[in-house]
mmCIF file of C-alpha atoms in Angstrom:
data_model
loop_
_atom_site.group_PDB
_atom_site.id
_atom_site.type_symbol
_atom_site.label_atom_id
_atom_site.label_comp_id
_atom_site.label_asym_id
_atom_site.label_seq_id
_atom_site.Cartn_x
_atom_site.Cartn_y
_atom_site.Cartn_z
ATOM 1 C CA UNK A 1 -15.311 12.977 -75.496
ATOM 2 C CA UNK A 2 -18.308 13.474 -78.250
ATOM 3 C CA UNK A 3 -20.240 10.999 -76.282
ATOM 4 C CA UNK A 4 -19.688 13.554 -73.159
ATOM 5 C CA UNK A 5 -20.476 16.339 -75.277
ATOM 6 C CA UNK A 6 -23.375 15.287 -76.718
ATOM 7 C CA UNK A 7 -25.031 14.042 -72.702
ATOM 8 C CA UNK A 8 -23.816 17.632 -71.631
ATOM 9 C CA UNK A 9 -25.397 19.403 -74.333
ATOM 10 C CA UNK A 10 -28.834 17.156 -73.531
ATOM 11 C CA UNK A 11 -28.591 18.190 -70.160
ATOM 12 C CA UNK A 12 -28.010 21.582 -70.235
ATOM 13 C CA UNK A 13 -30.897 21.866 -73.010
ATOM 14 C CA UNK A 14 -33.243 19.602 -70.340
ATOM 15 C CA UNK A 15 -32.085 21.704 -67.140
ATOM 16 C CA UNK A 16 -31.638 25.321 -68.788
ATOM 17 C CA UNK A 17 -34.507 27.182 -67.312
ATOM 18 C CA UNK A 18 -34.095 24.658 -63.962
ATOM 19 C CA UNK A 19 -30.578 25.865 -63.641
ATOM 20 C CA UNK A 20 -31.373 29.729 -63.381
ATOM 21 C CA UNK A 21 -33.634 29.333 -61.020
ATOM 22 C CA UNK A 22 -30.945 26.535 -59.125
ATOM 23 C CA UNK A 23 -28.462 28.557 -59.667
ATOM 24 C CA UNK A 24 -29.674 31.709 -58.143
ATOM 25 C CA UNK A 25 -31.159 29.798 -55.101
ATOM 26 C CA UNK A 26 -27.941 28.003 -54.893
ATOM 27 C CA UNK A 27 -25.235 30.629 -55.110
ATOM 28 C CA UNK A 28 -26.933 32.531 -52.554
ATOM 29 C CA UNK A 29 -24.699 31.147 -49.863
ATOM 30 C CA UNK A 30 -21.147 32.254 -51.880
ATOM 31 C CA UNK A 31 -20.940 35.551 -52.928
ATOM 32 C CA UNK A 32 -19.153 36.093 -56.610
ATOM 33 C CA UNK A 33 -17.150 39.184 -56.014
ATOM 34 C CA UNK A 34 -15.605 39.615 -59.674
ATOM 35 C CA UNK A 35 -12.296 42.000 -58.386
ATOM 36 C CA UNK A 36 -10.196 39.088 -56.358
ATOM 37 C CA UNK A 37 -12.629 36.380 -55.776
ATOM 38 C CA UNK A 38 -9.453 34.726 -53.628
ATOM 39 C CA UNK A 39 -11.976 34.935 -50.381
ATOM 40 C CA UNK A 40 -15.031 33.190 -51.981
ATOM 41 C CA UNK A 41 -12.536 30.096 -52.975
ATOM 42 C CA UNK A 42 -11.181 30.231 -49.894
ATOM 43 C CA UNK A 43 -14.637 30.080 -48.501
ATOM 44 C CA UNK A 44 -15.538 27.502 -50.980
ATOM 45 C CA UNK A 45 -11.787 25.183 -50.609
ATOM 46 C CA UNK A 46 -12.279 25.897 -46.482
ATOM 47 C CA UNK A 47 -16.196 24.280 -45.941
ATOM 48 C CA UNK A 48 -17.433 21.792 -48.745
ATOM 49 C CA UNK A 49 -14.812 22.033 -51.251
ATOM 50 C CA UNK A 50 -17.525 20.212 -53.444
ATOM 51 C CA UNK A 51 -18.082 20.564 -57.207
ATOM 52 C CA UNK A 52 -21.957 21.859 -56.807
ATOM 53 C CA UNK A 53 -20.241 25.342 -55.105
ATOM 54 C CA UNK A 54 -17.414 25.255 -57.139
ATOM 55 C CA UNK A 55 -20.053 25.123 -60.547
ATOM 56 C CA UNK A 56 -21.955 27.708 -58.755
ATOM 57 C CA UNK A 57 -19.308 30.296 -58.853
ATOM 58 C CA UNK A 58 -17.709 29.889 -61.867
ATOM 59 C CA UNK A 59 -21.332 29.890 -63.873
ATOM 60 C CA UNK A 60 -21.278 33.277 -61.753
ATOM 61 C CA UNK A 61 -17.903 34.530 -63.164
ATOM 62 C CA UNK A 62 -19.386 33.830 -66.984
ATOM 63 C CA UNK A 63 -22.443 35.623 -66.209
ATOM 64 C CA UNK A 64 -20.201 39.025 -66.064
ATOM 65 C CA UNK A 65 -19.270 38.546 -69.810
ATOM 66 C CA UNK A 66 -18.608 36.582 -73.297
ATOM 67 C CA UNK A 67 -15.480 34.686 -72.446
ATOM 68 C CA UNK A 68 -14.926 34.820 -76.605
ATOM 69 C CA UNK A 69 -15.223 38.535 -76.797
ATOM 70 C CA UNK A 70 -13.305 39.403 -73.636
ATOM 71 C CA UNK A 71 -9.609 37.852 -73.443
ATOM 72 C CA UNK A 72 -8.803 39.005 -69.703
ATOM 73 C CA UNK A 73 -12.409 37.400 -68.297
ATOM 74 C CA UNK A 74 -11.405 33.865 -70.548
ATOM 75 C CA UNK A 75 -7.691 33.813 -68.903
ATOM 76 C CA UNK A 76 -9.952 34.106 -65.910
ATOM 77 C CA UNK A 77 -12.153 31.658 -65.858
ATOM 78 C CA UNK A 78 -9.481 29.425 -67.402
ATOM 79 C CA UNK A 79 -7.249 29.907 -64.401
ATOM 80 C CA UNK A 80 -10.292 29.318 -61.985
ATOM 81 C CA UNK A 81 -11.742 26.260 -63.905
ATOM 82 C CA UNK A 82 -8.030 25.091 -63.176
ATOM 83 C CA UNK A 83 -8.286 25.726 -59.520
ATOM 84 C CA UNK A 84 -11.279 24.147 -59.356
ATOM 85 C CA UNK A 85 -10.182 20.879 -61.431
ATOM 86 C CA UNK A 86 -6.632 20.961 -58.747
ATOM 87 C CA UNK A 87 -8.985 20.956 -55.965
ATOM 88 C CA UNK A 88 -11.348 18.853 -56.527
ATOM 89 C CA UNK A 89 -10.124 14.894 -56.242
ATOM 90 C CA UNK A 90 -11.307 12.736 -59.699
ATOM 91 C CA UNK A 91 -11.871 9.767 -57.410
ATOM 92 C CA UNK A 92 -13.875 11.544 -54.735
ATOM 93 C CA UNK A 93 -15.844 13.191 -57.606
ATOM 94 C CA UNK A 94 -16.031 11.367 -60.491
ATOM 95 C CA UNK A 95 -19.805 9.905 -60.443
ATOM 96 C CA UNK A 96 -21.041 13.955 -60.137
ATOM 97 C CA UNK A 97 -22.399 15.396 -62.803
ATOM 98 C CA UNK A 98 -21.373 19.203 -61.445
ATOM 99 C CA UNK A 99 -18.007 18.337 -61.526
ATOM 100 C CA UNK A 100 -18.646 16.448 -65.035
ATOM 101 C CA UNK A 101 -19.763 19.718 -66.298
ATOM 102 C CA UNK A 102 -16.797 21.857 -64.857
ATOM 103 C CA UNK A 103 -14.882 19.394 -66.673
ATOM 104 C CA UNK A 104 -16.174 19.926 -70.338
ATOM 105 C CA UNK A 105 -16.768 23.649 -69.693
ATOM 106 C CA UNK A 106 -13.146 23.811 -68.568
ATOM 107 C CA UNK A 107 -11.976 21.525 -72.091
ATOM 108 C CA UNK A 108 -14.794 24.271 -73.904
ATOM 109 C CA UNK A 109 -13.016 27.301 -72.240
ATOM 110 C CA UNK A 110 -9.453 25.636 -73.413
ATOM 111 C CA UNK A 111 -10.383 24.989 -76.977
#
């Protein structure tokens, strides 16, 4: 798990200003609606159902607050990070570094 860790906190410190701009380009396609959000992973379980969308909306969801300061938004994205981990298959998915990250952010969220 430290050895994770430590190649997710490289990466993120390599892609960091890569992954706004990504990010934004990417997550034009799914809309982040922060009242239900049960339509965009519908959308998202209904076409691809890969981890690249599924990372895409739930870096969306943090962006509307500090998961450590706000209780209701970490239940949240705990509960989503869940849906996301359910849904996506660890054999189909387990070489991909998006759902790699969902992963550890999920154990971060958790902890």
């Amino acid at each position: 798990i430290a050895s994770i860790m430590n190649r997710v906190r490289d990466l993120k410190n390599k892609y960091r200003n890569e992954d706004n701009i990504t990010d934004e380009l990417n997550c034009t396609k799914i809309s982040a609606d922060t009242t239900d959000n049960s339509g965009t992973v519908n959308q998202i379980m209904m076409t691809a159902n890969n981890p690249e969308d599924w990372l895409c909306f739930l870096l969306m969801l943090e962006k509307k607050g500090i998961p450590q300061m706000d209780v209701s938004l970490l239940n949240r994205l705990i509960g989503r990070y869940s849906q996301a981990v359910t849904a996506l298959p660890a054999e189909k998915h387990s070489q991909d570094e998006s759902y790699a990250r969902i992963l550890v952010r999920f154990a971060e969220l958790k902890a």
